[in-house]
mmCIF file of C-alpha atoms in Angstrom:
data_model
loop_
_atom_site.group_PDB
_atom_site.id
_atom_site.type_symbol
_atom_site.label_atom_id
_atom_site.label_comp_id
_atom_site.label_asym_id
_atom_site.label_seq_id
_atom_site.Cartn_x
_atom_site.Cartn_y
_atom_site.Cartn_z
ATOM 1 C CA MET A 1 29.134 -75.710 37.034
ATOM 2 C CA ARG A 2 28.386 -76.463 34.264
ATOM 3 C CA VAL A 3 29.405 -74.275 31.303
ATOM 4 C CA VAL A 4 26.954 -74.096 28.382
ATOM 5 C CA SER A 5 27.578 -72.026 25.167
ATOM 6 C CA GLY A 6 26.404 -71.057 22.077
ATOM 7 C CA VAL A 7 23.361 -70.646 20.231
ATOM 8 C CA ASP A 8 20.708 -73.175 18.358
ATOM 9 C CA LEU A 9 18.821 -71.668 15.990
ATOM 10 C CA VAL A 10 15.596 -73.815 14.469
ATOM 11 C CA VAL A 11 13.859 -72.194 11.475
ATOM 12 C CA ILE A 12 10.625 -72.993 10.444
ATOM 13 C CA GLY A 13 9.624 -72.239 6.674
ATOM 14 C CA ALA A 14 6.404 -74.565 6.214
ATOM 15 C CA ASN A 15 4.852 -74.189 2.785
ATOM 16 C CA GLY A 16 0.335 -75.352 3.443
ATOM 17 C CA GLY A 17 0.671 -76.042 0.236
ATOM 18 C CA PRO A 18 -2.416 -75.517 -2.587
ATOM 19 C CA ASP A 19 -5.246 -74.584 -0.983
ATOM 20 C CA ARG A 20 -6.098 -71.407 -1.930
ATOM 21 C CA GLY A 21 -6.531 -69.845 1.200
ATOM 22 C CA PHE A 22 -3.763 -70.489 2.726
ATOM 23 C CA GLY A 23 -1.965 -68.288 -0.047
ATOM 24 C CA GLY A 24 -0.444 -66.782 2.475
ATOM 25 C CA SER A 25 2.544 -69.326 3.723
ATOM 26 C CA ALA A 26 3.283 -69.105 0.174
ATOM 27 C CA ARG A 27 7.311 -67.787 0.294
ATOM 28 C CA ALA A 28 7.466 -68.815 4.041
ATOM 29 C CA ALA A 29 10.680 -71.127 2.673
ATOM 30 C CA GLU A 30 11.394 -68.569 1.327
ATOM 31 C CA GLY A 31 12.013 -66.113 4.424
ATOM 32 C CA ALA A 32 13.125 -69.061 6.306
ATOM 33 C CA ARG A 33 15.887 -69.471 4.500
ATOM 34 C CA LEU A 34 16.978 -66.156 4.152
ATOM 35 C CA LEU A 35 16.686 -66.611 8.654
ATOM 36 C CA ALA A 36 19.778 -69.722 8.225
ATOM 37 C CA GLU A 37 21.962 -68.069 5.851
ATOM 38 C CA VAL A 38 22.120 -64.710 7.968
ATOM 39 C CA LEU A 39 21.428 -64.627 11.397
ATOM 40 C CA PRO A 40 23.550 -67.521 12.250
ATOM 41 C CA GLY A 41 27.185 -64.919 11.405
ATOM 42 C CA MET A 42 25.567 -61.943 13.451
ATOM 43 C CA CYS A 43 24.974 -64.207 16.874
ATOM 44 C CA PHE A 44 28.067 -62.030 18.624
ATOM 45 C CA ASP A 45 29.093 -64.928 21.757
ATOM 46 C CA ALA A 46 28.666 -67.822 18.877
ATOM 47 C CA GLY A 47 28.989 -66.856 15.110
ATOM 48 C CA SER A 48 28.382 -69.719 12.617
ATOM 49 C CA ALA A 49 30.803 -72.408 14.491
ATOM 50 C CA GLY A 50 28.920 -72.525 17.822
ATOM 51 C CA CYS A 51 25.116 -71.543 16.148
ATOM 52 C CA ARG A 52 23.845 -75.802 15.534
ATOM 53 C CA VAL A 53 20.786 -74.752 12.541
ATOM 54 C CA THR A 54 17.600 -76.680 12.425
ATOM 55 C CA ALA A 55 16.124 -76.125 9.134
ATOM 56 C CA VAL A 56 13.188 -77.801 8.919
ATOM 57 C CA ASP A 57 11.473 -78.956 5.462
ATOM 58 C CA PRO A 58 8.765 -76.324 4.297
ATOM 59 C CA ALA A 59 6.810 -79.392 3.092
ATOM 60 C CA ALA A 60 7.120 -81.286 6.694
ATOM 61 C CA ASP A 61 4.253 -82.410 8.951
ATOM 62 C CA ALA A 62 3.297 -80.651 12.167
ATOM 63 C CA ASN A 63 5.221 -83.832 14.377
ATOM 64 C CA THR A 64 8.581 -83.923 12.878
ATOM 65 C CA MET A 65 8.931 -79.677 13.629
ATOM 66 C CA LEU A 66 8.127 -80.267 16.331
ATOM 67 C CA THR A 67 10.730 -82.774 16.762
ATOM 68 C CA ALA A 68 13.186 -80.468 15.785
ATOM 69 C CA VAL A 69 12.194 -78.174 18.546
ATOM 70 C CA ARG A 70 11.853 -80.626 21.315
ATOM 71 C CA GLU A 71 15.279 -81.857 19.844
ATOM 72 C CA ALA A 72 16.778 -78.576 20.290
ATOM 73 C CA ALA A 73 15.735 -77.558 23.420
ATOM 74 C CA ALA A 74 16.936 -80.507 25.440
ATOM 75 C CA ARG A 75 20.906 -79.556 24.079
ATOM 76 C CA PRO A 76 22.599 -77.392 26.825
ATOM 77 C CA GLY A 77 23.557 -73.693 25.239
ATOM 78 C CA ARG A 78 22.943 -70.335 26.456
ATOM 79 C CA TRP A 79 20.087 -69.922 23.576
ATOM 80 C CA LEU A 80 17.201 -71.602 21.821
ATOM 81 C CA VAL A 81 16.158 -69.944 19.404
ATOM 82 C CA VAL A 82 13.300 -70.464 17.208
ATOM 83 C CA CYS A 83 11.239 -68.842 13.962
ATOM 84 C CA LEU A 84 7.958 -69.421 12.619
ATOM 85 C CA VAL A 85 6.932 -68.665 8.792
ATOM 86 C CA GLY A 86 3.547 -69.196 7.004
ATOM 87 C CA GLN A 87 0.073 -68.522 8.276
ATOM 88 C CA LEU A 88 -1.081 -68.824 10.827
ATOM 89 C CA VAL A 89 -4.906 -70.788 11.690
ATOM 90 C CA ALA A 90 -7.434 -70.145 15.133
ATOM 91 C CA ASP A 91 -8.949 -73.093 16.675
ATOM 92 C CA PRO A 92 -13.006 -73.119 15.912
ATOM 93 C CA ARG A 93 -13.345 -71.057 19.213
ATOM 94 C CA GLY A 94 -10.866 -68.777 18.513
ATOM 95 C CA ARG A 95 -8.893 -68.883 20.843
ATOM 96 C CA ARG A 96 -5.287 -71.313 20.063
ATOM 97 C CA LEU A 97 -3.686 -71.073 16.709
ATOM 98 C CA ALA A 98 -1.294 -73.298 14.760
ATOM 99 C CA LEU A 99 1.224 -72.988 11.780
ATOM 100 C CA VAL A 100 -0.463 -73.962 8.655
ATOM 101 C CA THR A 101 1.275 -76.835 7.196
ATOM 102 C CA GLY A 102 1.741 -78.655 4.210
ATOM 103 C CA GLY A 103 -1.659 -80.818 2.335
ATOM 104 C CA SER A 104 -3.613 -78.587 5.040
ATOM 105 C CA THR A 105 -7.191 -78.589 4.116
ATOM 106 C CA ALA A 106 -10.174 -75.416 5.150
ATOM 107 C CA ASP A 107 -11.376 -78.142 8.159
ATOM 108 C CA ASN A 108 -8.296 -79.684 9.260
ATOM 109 C CA ALA A 109 -5.903 -77.010 9.058
ATOM 110 C CA TYR A 110 -5.640 -76.705 12.345
ATOM 111 C CA ARG A 111 -5.907 -80.521 13.560
ATOM 112 C CA ARG A 112 -2.721 -80.793 11.626
ATOM 113 C CA GLY A 113 -0.882 -78.017 11.605
ATOM 114 C CA LEU A 114 1.451 -77.118 14.262
ATOM 115 C CA ALA A 115 0.102 -75.958 17.424
ATOM 116 C CA TRP A 116 1.293 -72.338 19.274
ATOM 117 C CA ASP A 117 1.148 -74.103 22.513
ATOM 118 C CA TRP A 118 2.883 -77.244 21.738
ATOM 119 C CA VAL A 119 6.859 -74.937 20.091
ATOM 120 C CA VAL A 120 6.511 -73.170 23.016
ATOM 121 C CA SER A 121 6.308 -75.032 25.456
ATOM 122 C CA ALA A 122 8.709 -77.226 24.303
ATOM 123 C CA MET A 123 10.901 -73.465 24.874
ATOM 124 C CA VAL A 124 10.049 -72.556 28.038
ATOM 125 C CA HIS A 125 10.883 -76.544 29.231
ATOM 126 C CA GLY A 126 13.935 -76.047 27.367
ATOM 127 C CA ASP A 127 18.373 -76.661 29.078
ATOM 128 C CA GLN A 128 18.884 -73.216 27.272
ATOM 129 C CA GLU A 129 19.252 -69.963 29.570
ATOM 130 C CA GLU A 130 17.397 -68.004 27.467
ATOM 131 C CA ALA A 131 15.208 -68.193 24.163
ATOM 132 C CA LEU A 132 13.146 -66.287 21.784
ATOM 133 C CA LEU A 133 11.050 -66.885 18.938
ATOM 134 C CA LEU A 134 10.403 -65.178 15.699
ATOM 135 C CA VAL A 135 7.598 -65.096 14.114
ATOM 136 C CA ASP A 136 7.396 -64.455 10.253
ATOM 137 C CA ALA A 137 3.396 -64.831 9.732
ATOM 138 C CA VAL A 138 -0.046 -63.221 8.183
ATOM 139 C CA ALA A 139 -3.698 -64.500 9.000
ATOM 140 C CA ASP A 140 -7.092 -64.904 7.947
ATOM 141 C CA ARG A 141 -9.761 -62.979 8.184
ATOM 142 C CA ASP A 142 -11.304 -65.653 11.068
ATOM 143 C CA THR A 143 -6.968 -66.184 12.723
ATOM 144 C CA TRP A 144 -7.008 -62.121 13.335
ATOM 145 C CA ALA A 145 -10.914 -61.965 14.447
ATOM 146 C CA ALA A 146 -9.327 -64.003 17.172
ATOM 147 C CA LEU A 147 -6.417 -62.032 17.696
ATOM 148 C CA GLU A 148 -8.698 -59.122 17.628
ATOM 149 C CA ARG A 149 -9.922 -60.351 21.079
ATOM 150 C CA GLY A 150 -7.222 -59.111 22.759
ATOM 151 C CA GLY A 151 -5.441 -61.207 26.011
ATOM 152 C CA GLY A 152 -8.503 -62.037 27.185
ATOM 153 C CA GLU A 153 -8.126 -65.504 28.663
ATOM 154 C CA ASP A 154 -10.933 -66.008 25.889
ATOM 155 C CA GLY A 155 -8.938 -65.094 22.815
ATOM 156 C CA ALA A 156 -6.028 -65.856 21.073
ATOM 157 C CA GLY A 157 -4.926 -62.912 20.981
ATOM 158 C CA GLU A 158 -4.051 -64.182 25.089
ATOM 159 C CA LEU A 159 -0.956 -65.762 22.865
ATOM 160 C CA LEU A 160 0.972 -62.398 21.786
ATOM 161 C CA SER A 161 0.371 -61.000 24.549
ATOM 162 C CA TYR A 162 0.600 -62.002 27.084
ATOM 163 C CA PRO A 163 3.343 -65.167 25.767
ATOM 164 C CA ARG A 164 5.481 -67.490 27.649
ATOM 165 C CA VAL A 165 8.887 -66.743 25.571
ATOM 166 C CA PRO A 166 10.064 -63.522 24.418
ATOM 167 C CA LEU A 167 8.724 -62.936 21.038
ATOM 168 C CA TRP A 168 9.864 -60.425 18.054
ATOM 169 C CA GLY A 169 8.298 -60.136 14.434
ATOM 170 C CA ARG A 170 4.818 -59.408 12.545
ATOM 171 C CA VAL A 171 2.009 -61.119 12.613
ATOM 172 C CA GLY A 172 -0.497 -59.887 9.255
ATOM 173 C CA ARG A 173 -3.526 -59.880 7.596
ATOM 174 C CA PHE A 174 -4.105 -61.872 4.936
ATOM 175 C CA THR A 175 -6.828 -62.513 2.276
ATOM 176 C CA ALA A 176 -7.404 -64.959 -0.503
ATOM 177 C CA GLY A 177 -7.579 -64.609 -3.865
ATOM 178 C CA ARG A 178 -7.560 -60.935 -5.033
ATOM 179 C CA ARG A 179 -7.290 -59.485 -3.314
ATOM 180 C CA GLY A 180 -4.736 -61.793 -0.955
ATOM 181 C CA ARG A 181 -2.575 -60.079 -3.883
ATOM 182 C CA ASP A 182 -1.687 -57.246 -1.784
ATOM 183 C CA ALA A 183 -0.684 -58.538 1.385
ATOM 184 C CA VAL A 184 2.940 -59.497 2.565
ATOM 185 C CA LEU A 185 3.432 -62.736 2.996
ATOM 186 C CA PRO A 186 6.418 -64.225 4.566
ATOM 187 C CA GLY A 187 9.228 -64.130 3.661
ATOM 188 C CA ALA A 188 8.377 -61.317 0.816
ATOM 189 C CA GLU A 189 9.553 -58.147 1.234
ATOM 190 C CA GLY A 190 8.196 -55.730 3.137
ATOM 191 C CA SER A 191 8.380 -58.865 5.538
ATOM 192 C CA PHE A 192 10.009 -59.318 9.159
ATOM 193 C CA SER A 193 12.491 -62.007 8.346
ATOM 194 C CA HIS A 194 12.712 -60.321 4.612
ATOM 195 C CA ALA A 195 13.231 -57.096 6.881
ATOM 196 C CA LEU A 196 15.613 -58.144 9.653
ATOM 197 C CA THR A 197 17.946 -60.138 7.361
ATOM 198 C CA THR A 198 18.625 -57.081 5.204
ATOM 199 C CA VAL A 199 19.687 -54.868 8.242
ATOM 200 C CA LEU A 200 21.936 -58.241 9.881
ATOM 201 C CA ARG A 201 23.635 -57.395 6.429
ATOM 202 C CA HIS A 202 24.195 -54.398 6.184
ATOM 203 C CA GLY A 203 24.411 -52.880 10.009
ATOM 204 C CA LEU A 204 23.207 -50.341 11.454
ATOM 205 C CA PRO A 205 25.685 -46.793 11.080
ATOM 206 C CA GLY A 206 26.804 -45.074 13.967
ATOM 207 C CA ALA A 207 25.444 -48.017 16.077
ATOM 208 C CA PRO A 208 27.377 -49.880 18.746
ATOM 209 C CA ALA A 209 30.035 -53.012 17.314
ATOM 210 C CA VAL A 210 27.247 -55.549 19.086
ATOM 211 C CA VAL A 211 24.211 -54.154 19.853
ATOM 212 C CA SER A 212 20.794 -56.507 20.763
ATOM 213 C CA PRO A 213 16.829 -57.546 18.880
ATOM 214 C CA ILE A 214 15.743 -54.297 20.367
ATOM 215 C CA ASP A 215 18.216 -51.896 19.425
ATOM 216 C CA LEU A 216 17.831 -53.903 16.240
ATOM 217 C CA GLN A 217 13.956 -53.079 16.186
ATOM 218 C CA PRO A 218 13.528 -49.536 14.855
ATOM 219 C CA ALA A 219 15.354 -50.394 11.235
ATOM 220 C CA VAL A 220 13.546 -53.255 11.055
ATOM 221 C CA ALA A 221 10.488 -51.912 11.289
ATOM 222 C CA ALA A 222 11.036 -49.219 9.037
ATOM 223 C CA LEU A 223 11.785 -51.854 6.319
ATOM 224 C CA LEU A 224 8.177 -53.659 7.343
ATOM 225 C CA ASP A 225 4.990 -53.187 5.975
ATOM 226 C CA GLY A 226 3.618 -49.693 7.967
ATOM 227 C CA GLY A 227 7.087 -48.626 9.066
ATOM 228 C CA PRO A 228 8.690 -47.357 11.631
ATOM 229 C CA ASP A 229 5.066 -45.615 13.563
ATOM 230 C CA ALA A 230 3.155 -48.307 13.532
ATOM 231 C CA ALA A 231 1.888 -49.676 17.243
ATOM 232 C CA PRO A 232 3.865 -52.425 18.864
ATOM 233 C CA SER A 233 0.765 -53.136 20.505
ATOM 234 C CA ALA A 234 -2.023 -52.720 17.498
ATOM 235 C CA GLY A 235 0.044 -52.626 15.253
ATOM 236 C CA THR A 236 -1.707 -50.863 11.912
ATOM 237 C CA PRO A 237 -5.001 -51.572 10.514
ATOM 238 C CA GLY A 238 -3.137 -54.707 8.409
ATOM 239 C CA ALA A 239 -0.381 -55.884 10.899
ATOM 240 C CA ARG A 240 0.314 -56.486 14.440
ATOM 241 C CA LEU A 241 4.438 -56.279 15.413
ATOM 242 C CA LEU A 242 5.852 -58.097 18.787
ATOM 243 C CA VAL A 243 8.304 -56.182 19.726
ATOM 244 C CA PRO A 244 11.839 -57.976 21.325
ATOM 245 C CA PRO A 245 12.182 -57.568 25.348
ATOM 246 C CA HIS A 246 14.949 -54.535 26.439
ATOM 247 C CA GLY A 247 17.590 -56.494 28.769
ATOM 248 C CA GLY A 248 18.048 -59.792 26.893
ATOM 249 C CA ARG A 249 21.769 -61.290 26.521
ATOM 250 C CA LEU A 250 21.573 -62.056 22.728
ATOM 251 C CA LEU A 251 23.777 -59.697 21.445
ATOM 252 C CA MET A 252 24.520 -59.861 16.981
ATOM 253 C CA ARG A 253 27.691 -58.014 15.123
ATOM 254 C CA ASN A 254 26.699 -54.264 13.787
ATOM 255 C CA ARG A 255 28.501 -54.754 10.137
ATOM 256 C CA ALA A 256 28.226 -51.275 9.739
ATOM 257 C CA ALA A 257 30.734 -50.516 12.761
ATOM 258 C CA VAL A 258 33.220 -52.599 10.810
ATOM 259 C CA ARG A 259 32.536 -51.238 8.278
ATOM 260 C CA GLY A 260 33.736 -47.669 10.014
ATOM 261 C CA ALA A 261 36.245 -49.119 11.479
ATOM 262 C CA LEU A 262 38.068 -50.003 8.367
ATOM 263 C CA ALA A 263 37.218 -47.180 6.053
ATOM 264 C CA GLY A 264 40.145 -45.075 6.703
ATOM 265 C CA LEU A 265 42.868 -48.113 7.071
ATOM 266 C CA SER A 266 45.228 -47.615 4.458
ATOM 267 C CA LEU A 267 44.843 -51.469 3.268
ATOM 268 C CA SER A 268 44.618 -54.617 0.712
ATOM 269 C CA GLU A 269 41.884 -55.669 -0.468
ATOM 270 C CA GLU A 270 42.363 -58.333 0.798
ATOM 271 C CA LEU A 271 43.066 -57.915 4.130
ATOM 272 C CA LEU A 272 40.551 -56.405 4.164
ATOM 273 C CA ALA A 273 38.281 -59.513 3.165
ATOM 274 C CA VAL A 274 40.163 -61.199 5.987
ATOM 275 C CA LEU A 275 39.682 -58.274 8.899
ATOM 276 C CA TRP A 276 35.884 -58.081 8.007
ATOM 277 C CA ARG A 277 34.903 -61.885 8.459
ATOM 278 C CA GLU A 278 37.106 -62.748 11.964
ATOM 279 C CA SER A 279 36.495 -59.020 12.947
ATOM 280 C CA ALA A 280 34.044 -59.690 15.691
ATOM 281 C CA PRO A 281 35.150 -62.407 18.287
ATOM 282 C CA THR A 282 33.885 -64.574 19.527
ATOM 283 C CA ASP A 283 34.394 -65.446 23.219
ATOM 284 C CA PRO A 284 33.724 -61.121 24.556
ATOM 285 C CA PRO A 285 33.048 -60.914 28.287
ATOM 286 C CA SER A 286 29.652 -62.647 29.658
ATOM 287 C CA THR A 287 27.297 -59.808 29.504
#
């Protein structure tokens, strides 16, 4: 019987380059950095030592990004978590999506971008027990219209409405030019990557020491543009929330529970610091 453990985390924050139309990816590298720094230590079953992290260069091309996902998917493990941060673009027919990569222009952005289908296919055929795709992205007017057409076979919205792998995150609307300055960019304050890492760092007061993504979702949504009342299916007029599924076995450490447990003890600051780092076991009973 094969015994597998650990988390493979692939973080992709794609900088679309200087084209003004792809300014929605200007903070993508920052969002990717936040996720790569915070997520490994929060994975309850693995911790930092058991989390293999691949952080892709923001200026990399689509082939390099896809290779990173495929290589991670080929390693046996319990979980494969892939993070996509940046701007999405639809194909000319509005049926498929891609993450805009560096040096793209309006004429070639989809062709040279990281195709959503490629990423999902690699994850579906991976050698892990479970997979989760984290999305912190924006879409321009035409791509947003393709997403809004819903989950029919002729629209890109099907990729978000009926995903082949579980999704968690936010897709916002972005308009180039002055109006785009008011948009919440992936990686900036109010974005999914910023909200998720903030919640993980501070924890959920009153919650158990171990929480799942669905447990974290209300607190994350409260920090997102649109607030906690945004509908998960349609989203606010300028954003669409992707809510994680129930029942997954990926568990996260709740730092607030650890702080609460230690608050009433009379211990030195040095010992508290050690307990803080070592409080959560790395090999809990299987869930």
